[in-house]
Short mmCIF file of C-alpha atoms in Angstrom, two decimals:
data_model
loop_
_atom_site.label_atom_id
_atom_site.label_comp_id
_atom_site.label_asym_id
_atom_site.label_seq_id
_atom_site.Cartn_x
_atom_site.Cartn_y
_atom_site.Cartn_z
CA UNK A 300 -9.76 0.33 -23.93
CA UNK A 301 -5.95 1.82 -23.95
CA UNK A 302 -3.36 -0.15 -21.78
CA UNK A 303 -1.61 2.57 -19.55
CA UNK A 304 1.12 0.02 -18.39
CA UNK A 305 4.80 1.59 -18.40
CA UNK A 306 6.26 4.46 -17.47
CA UNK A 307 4.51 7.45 -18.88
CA UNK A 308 6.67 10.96 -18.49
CA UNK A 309 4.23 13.67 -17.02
CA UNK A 310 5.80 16.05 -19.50
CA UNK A 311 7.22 19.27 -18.94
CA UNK A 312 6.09 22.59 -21.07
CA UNK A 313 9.61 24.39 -22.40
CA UNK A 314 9.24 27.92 -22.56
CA UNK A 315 11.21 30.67 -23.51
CA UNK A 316 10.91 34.32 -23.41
CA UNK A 317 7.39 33.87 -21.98
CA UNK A 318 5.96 31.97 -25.28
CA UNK A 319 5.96 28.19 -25.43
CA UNK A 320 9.20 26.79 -26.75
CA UNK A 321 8.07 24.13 -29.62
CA UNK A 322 11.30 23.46 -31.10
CA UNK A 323 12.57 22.01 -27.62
CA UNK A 324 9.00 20.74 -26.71
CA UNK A 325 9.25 19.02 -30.28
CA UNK A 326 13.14 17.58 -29.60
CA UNK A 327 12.05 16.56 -25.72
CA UNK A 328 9.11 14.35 -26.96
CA UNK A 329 10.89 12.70 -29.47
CA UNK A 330 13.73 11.95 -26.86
CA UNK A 331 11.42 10.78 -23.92
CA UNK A 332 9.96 8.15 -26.66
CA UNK A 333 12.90 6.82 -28.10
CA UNK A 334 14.43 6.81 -24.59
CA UNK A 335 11.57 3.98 -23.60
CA UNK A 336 8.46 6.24 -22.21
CA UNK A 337 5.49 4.14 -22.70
CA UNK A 338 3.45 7.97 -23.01
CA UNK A 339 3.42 11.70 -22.43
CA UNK A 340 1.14 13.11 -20.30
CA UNK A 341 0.53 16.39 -21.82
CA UNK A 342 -0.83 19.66 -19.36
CA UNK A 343 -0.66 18.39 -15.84
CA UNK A 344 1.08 19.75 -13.04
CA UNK A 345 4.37 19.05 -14.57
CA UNK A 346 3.64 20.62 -17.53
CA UNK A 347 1.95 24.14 -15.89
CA UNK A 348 -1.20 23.75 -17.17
CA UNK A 349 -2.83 25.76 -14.42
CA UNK A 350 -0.33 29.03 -16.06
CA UNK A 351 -1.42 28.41 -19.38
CA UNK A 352 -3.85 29.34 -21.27
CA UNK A 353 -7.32 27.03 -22.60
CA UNK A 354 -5.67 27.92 -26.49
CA UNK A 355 -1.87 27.79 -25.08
CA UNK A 356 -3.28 24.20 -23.64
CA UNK A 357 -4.18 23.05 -27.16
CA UNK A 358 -1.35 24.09 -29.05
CA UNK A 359 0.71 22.04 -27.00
CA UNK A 360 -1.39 19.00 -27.24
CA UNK A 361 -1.42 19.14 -30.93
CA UNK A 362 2.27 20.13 -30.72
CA UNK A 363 2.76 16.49 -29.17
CA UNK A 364 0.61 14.58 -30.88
CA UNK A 365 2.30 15.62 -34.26
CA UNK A 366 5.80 13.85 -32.58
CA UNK A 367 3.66 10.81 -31.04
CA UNK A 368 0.95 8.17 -31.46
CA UNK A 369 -2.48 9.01 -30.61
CA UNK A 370 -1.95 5.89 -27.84
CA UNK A 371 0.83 7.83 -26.60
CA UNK A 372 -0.95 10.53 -25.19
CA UNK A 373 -2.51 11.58 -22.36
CA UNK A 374 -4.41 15.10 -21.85
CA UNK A 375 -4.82 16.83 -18.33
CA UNK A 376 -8.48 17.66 -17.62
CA UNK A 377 -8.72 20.05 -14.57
CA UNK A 378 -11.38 22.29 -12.92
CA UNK A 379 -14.29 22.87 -10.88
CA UNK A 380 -16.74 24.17 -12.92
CA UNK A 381 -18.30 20.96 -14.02
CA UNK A 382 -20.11 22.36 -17.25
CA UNK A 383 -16.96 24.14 -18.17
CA UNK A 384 -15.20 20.63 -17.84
CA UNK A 385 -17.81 19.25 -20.25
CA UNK A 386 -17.42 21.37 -22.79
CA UNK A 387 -13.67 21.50 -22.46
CA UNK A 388 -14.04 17.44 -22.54
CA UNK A 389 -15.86 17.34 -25.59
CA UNK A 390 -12.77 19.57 -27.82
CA UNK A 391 -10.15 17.59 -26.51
CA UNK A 392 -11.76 14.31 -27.31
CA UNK A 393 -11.80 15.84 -30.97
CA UNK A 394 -8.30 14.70 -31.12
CA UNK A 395 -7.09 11.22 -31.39
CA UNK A 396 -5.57 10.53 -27.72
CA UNK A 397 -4.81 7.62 -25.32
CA UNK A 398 -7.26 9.46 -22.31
CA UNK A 399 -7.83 12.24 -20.28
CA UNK A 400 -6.22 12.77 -16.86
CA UNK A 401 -8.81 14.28 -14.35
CA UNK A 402 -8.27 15.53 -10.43
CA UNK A 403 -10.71 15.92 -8.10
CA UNK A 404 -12.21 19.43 -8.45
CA UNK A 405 -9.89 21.91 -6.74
CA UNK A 406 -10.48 24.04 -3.41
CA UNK A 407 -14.65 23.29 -3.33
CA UNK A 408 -13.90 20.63 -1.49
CA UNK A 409 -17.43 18.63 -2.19
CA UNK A 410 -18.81 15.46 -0.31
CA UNK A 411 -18.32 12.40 -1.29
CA UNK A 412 -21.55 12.02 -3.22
CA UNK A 413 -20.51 14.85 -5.09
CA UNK A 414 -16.86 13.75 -5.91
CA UNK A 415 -18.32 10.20 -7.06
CA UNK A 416 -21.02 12.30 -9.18
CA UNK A 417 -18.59 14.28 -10.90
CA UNK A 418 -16.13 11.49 -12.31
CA UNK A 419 -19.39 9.77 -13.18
CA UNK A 420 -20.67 12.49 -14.86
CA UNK A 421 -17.22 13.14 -17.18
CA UNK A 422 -17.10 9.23 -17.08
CA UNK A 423 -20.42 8.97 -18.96
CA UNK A 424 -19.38 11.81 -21.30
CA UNK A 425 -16.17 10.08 -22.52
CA UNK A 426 -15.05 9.42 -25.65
CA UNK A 427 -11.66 8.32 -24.78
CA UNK A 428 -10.89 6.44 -21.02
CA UNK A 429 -10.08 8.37 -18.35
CA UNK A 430 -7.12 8.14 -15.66
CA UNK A 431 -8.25 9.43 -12.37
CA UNK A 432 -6.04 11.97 -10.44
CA UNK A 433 -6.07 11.20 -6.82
CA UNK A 434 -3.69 13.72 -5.32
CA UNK A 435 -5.31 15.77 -2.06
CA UNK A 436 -2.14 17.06 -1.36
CA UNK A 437 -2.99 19.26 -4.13
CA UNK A 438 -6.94 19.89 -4.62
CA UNK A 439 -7.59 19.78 -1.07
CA UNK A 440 -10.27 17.25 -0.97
CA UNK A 441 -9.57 13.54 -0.37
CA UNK A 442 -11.27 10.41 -1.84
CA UNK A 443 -12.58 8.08 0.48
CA UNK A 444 -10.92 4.48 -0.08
CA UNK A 445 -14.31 3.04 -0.60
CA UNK A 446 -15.58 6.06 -2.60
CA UNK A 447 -12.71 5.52 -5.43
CA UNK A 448 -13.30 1.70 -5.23
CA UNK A 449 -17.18 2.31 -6.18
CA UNK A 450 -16.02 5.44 -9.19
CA UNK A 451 -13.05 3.16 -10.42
CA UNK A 452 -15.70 0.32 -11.38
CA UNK A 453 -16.87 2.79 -14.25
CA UNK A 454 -16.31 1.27 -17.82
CA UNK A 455 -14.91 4.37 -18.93
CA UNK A 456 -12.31 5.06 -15.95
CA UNK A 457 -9.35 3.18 -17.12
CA UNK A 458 -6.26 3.98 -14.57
CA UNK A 459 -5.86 5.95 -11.24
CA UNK A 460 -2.62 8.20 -11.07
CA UNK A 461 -2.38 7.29 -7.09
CA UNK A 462 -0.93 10.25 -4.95
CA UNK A 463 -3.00 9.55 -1.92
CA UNK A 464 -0.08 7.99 -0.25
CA UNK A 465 -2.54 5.68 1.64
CA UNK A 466 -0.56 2.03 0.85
CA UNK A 467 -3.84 0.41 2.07
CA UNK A 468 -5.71 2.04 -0.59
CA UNK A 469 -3.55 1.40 -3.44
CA UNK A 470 -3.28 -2.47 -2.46
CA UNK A 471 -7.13 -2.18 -2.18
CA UNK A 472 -7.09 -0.96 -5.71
CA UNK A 473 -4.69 -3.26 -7.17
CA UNK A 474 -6.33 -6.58 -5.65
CA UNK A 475 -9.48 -5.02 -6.90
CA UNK A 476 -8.37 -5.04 -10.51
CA UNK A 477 -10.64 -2.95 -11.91
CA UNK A 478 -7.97 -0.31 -12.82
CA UNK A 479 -4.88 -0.17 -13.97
CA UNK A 480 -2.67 1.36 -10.66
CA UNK A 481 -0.07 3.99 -11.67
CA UNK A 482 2.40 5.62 -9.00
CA UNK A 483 2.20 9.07 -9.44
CA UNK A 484 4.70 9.92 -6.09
CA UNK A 485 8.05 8.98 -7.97
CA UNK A 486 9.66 7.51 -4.73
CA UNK A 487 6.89 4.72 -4.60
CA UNK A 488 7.32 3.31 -8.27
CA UNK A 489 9.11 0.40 -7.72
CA UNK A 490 7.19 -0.12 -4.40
CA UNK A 491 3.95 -0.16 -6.76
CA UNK A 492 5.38 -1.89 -9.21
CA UNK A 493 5.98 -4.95 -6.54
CA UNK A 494 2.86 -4.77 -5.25
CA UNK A 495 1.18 -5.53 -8.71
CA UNK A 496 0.61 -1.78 -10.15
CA UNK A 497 0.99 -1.47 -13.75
CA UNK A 498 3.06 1.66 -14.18
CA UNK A 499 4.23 4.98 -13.24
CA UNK A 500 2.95 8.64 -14.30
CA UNK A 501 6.41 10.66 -12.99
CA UNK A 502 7.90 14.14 -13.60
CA UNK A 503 11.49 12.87 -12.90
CA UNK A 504 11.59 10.22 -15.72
CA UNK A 505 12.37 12.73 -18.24
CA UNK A 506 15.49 12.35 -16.84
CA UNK A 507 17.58 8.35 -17.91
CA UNK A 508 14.10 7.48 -19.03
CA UNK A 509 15.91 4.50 -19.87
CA UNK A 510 16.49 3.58 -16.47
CA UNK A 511 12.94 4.03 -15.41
CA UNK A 512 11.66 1.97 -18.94
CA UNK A 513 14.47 -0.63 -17.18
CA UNK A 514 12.88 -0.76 -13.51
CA UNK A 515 9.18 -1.23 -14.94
CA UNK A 516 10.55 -4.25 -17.00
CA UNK A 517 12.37 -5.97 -14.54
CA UNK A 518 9.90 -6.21 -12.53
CA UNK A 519 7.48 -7.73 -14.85
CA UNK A 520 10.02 -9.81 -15.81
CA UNK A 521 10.33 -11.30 -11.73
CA UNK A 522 13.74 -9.53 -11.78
CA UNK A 523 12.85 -7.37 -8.25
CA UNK A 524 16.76 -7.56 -7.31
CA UNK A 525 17.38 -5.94 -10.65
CA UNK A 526 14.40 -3.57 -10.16
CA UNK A 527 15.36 -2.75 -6.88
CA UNK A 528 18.63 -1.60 -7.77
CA UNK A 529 17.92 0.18 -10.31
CA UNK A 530 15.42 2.27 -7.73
CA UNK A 531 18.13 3.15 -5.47
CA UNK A 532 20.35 4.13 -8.25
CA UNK A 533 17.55 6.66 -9.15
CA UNK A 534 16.58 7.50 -5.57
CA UNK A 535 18.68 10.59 -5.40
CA UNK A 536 17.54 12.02 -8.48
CA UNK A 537 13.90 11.55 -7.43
CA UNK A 538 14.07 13.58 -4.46
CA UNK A 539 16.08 16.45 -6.09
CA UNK A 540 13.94 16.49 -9.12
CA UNK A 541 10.96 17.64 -5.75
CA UNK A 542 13.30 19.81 -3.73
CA UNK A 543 11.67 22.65 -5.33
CA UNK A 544 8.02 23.43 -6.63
CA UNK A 545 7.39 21.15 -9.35
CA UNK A 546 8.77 21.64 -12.35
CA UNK A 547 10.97 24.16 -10.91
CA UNK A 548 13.95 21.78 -10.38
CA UNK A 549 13.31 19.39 -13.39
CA UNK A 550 13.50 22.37 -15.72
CA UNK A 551 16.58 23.38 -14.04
CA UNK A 552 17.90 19.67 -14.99
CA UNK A 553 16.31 19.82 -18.31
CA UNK A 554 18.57 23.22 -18.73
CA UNK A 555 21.67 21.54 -17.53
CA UNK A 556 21.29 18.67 -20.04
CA UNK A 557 20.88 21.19 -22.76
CA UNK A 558 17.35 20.15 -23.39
CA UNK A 559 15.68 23.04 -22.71
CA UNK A 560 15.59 26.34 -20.91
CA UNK A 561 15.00 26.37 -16.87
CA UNK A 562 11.82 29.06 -17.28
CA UNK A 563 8.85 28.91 -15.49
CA UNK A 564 5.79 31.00 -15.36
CA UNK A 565 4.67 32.87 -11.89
CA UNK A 566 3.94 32.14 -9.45
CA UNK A 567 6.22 29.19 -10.07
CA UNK A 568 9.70 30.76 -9.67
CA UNK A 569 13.39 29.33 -11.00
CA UNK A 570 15.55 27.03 -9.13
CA UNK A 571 17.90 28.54 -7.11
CA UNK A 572 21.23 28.43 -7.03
CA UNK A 573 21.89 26.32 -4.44
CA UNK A 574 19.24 24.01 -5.82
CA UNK A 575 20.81 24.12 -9.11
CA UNK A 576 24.19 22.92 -7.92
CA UNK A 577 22.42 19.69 -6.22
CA UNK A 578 21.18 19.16 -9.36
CA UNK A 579 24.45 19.15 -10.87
CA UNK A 580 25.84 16.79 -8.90
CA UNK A 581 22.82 14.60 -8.75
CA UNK A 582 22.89 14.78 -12.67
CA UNK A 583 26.72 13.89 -12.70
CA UNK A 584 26.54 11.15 -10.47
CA UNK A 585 23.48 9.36 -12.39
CA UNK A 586 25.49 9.31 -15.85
CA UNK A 587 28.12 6.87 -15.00
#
């Protein structure tokens, strides 16, 4: 089973002119690795999977996986048409890959019974372990704390990305230890971290990834004074990397760094200006 400990960089698609970028998507995985990332996770939120196409999809994931190790890697899974998901499932799993990272199915809104039967059902299917997405914010539908404790105990469900925002939950799931706890709201990493959470899945570490790669080992290390300060030195970069619709912001930060452009597909728009010069500043002050 893959370890998903660390901080793994939900990664951002460059594009340019309308067509995916792949000389700055091939430059921006090579820097979020050697900067410490633990893993990419390719085609989530971060990386507009919902504006891209099933082929588009692909060519990035094979785009990445040519720059990093299969155990490096992390696919977004999302849908609601379970048979659909299957058969998209069984061509990603074609590829060597760390695991698949699946929401709940979007805007259905099914029970519970039917949320627990369909991450069992793509649980039995897998090839490679999955990380489950719990982020209701998002697919409208929330997991019931003792709902994800009984889906969680699957063999082949490896991690939980955990967006809830329910601290009771994620403790829950930690002192459970039957998977590996990831924060997937940036401003709660170190908090997981402390509580005994192996990792982070976060939008704003492409951004002193080094930093982040810094915070995770501190506190494994029993250094939480060194953690901590390293979490407020990131703090403002966190919440102006969200002032925006994600990746709006990051890819205006990404374009101020020079490592790629700020475009985004619609309905997603660009930063604004005013935005953009928070950035800056934000940016500026986290160098020195």
């Amino acid at each position: 089973m893959s370890s998903f400990s660390g901080i793994w960089v939900a990664l951002a698609t460059p594009l340019r002119n309308g067509e995916i970028d792949f000389a700055s998507l091939d430059r921006l995985v090579q820097r979020l690795l050697a900067d410490g990332a633990a893993g990419l996770v390719v085609c989530g939120t971060t990386g507009e999977a919902a504006a891209l196409s099933a082929d588009e999809q692909l060519a990035v994931l094979d785009a990445v996986l040519r720059q990093a190790a299969p155990h490096q890697v992390i696919m977004g899974l999302a849908g609601n048409q379970l048979n659909a998901l299957l058969d998209r499932q069984r061509e990603i799993q074609r590829r060597p890959l760390a695991g698949l990272l699946v929401p709940a199915p979007y805007y259905i809104r099914p029970s519970q019974a039917g949320l627990e039967h369909f991450f069992t059902t793509l649980a039995d299917a897998a090839s490679v372990p999955l990380v489950l997405y719990d982020i209701p914010y998002r697919t409208g539908v929330r997991i019931e704390r003792d709902t994800l404790r009984r889906i969680v105990r699957h063999a082949n469900i490896a991690a939980i990305k955990d967006c809830a925002g329910d601290a009771e939950t994620t403790m829950a799931l930690i002192a459970d230890a039957q998977v590996q706890v990831l924060a997937g709201e940036d401003t709660q990493i170190f908090s997981t971290l402390c509580l005994g959470g192996h990792g982070a899945i976060s939008a704003s570490a492409h951004v002193r990834t080094d930093l982040y790669a810094r915070m995770h080992a501190c506190v494994m290390q029993g250094d939480l004074r060194g953690a901590r300060q390293l979490h407020y030195r990131l703090l403002p970069w966190m919440q102006a990397a969200f002032c925006e619709a994600n990746p709006a912001a990051l890819k205006a930060a990404l374009a101020l760094l020079g490592l790629s452009s700020d475009e985004v597909r619609a309905p997603i728009l660009p930063c604004s200006p005013a935005n953009r010069e928070q950035l800056r500043q934000v940016l500026e002050g986290l160098a020195n």
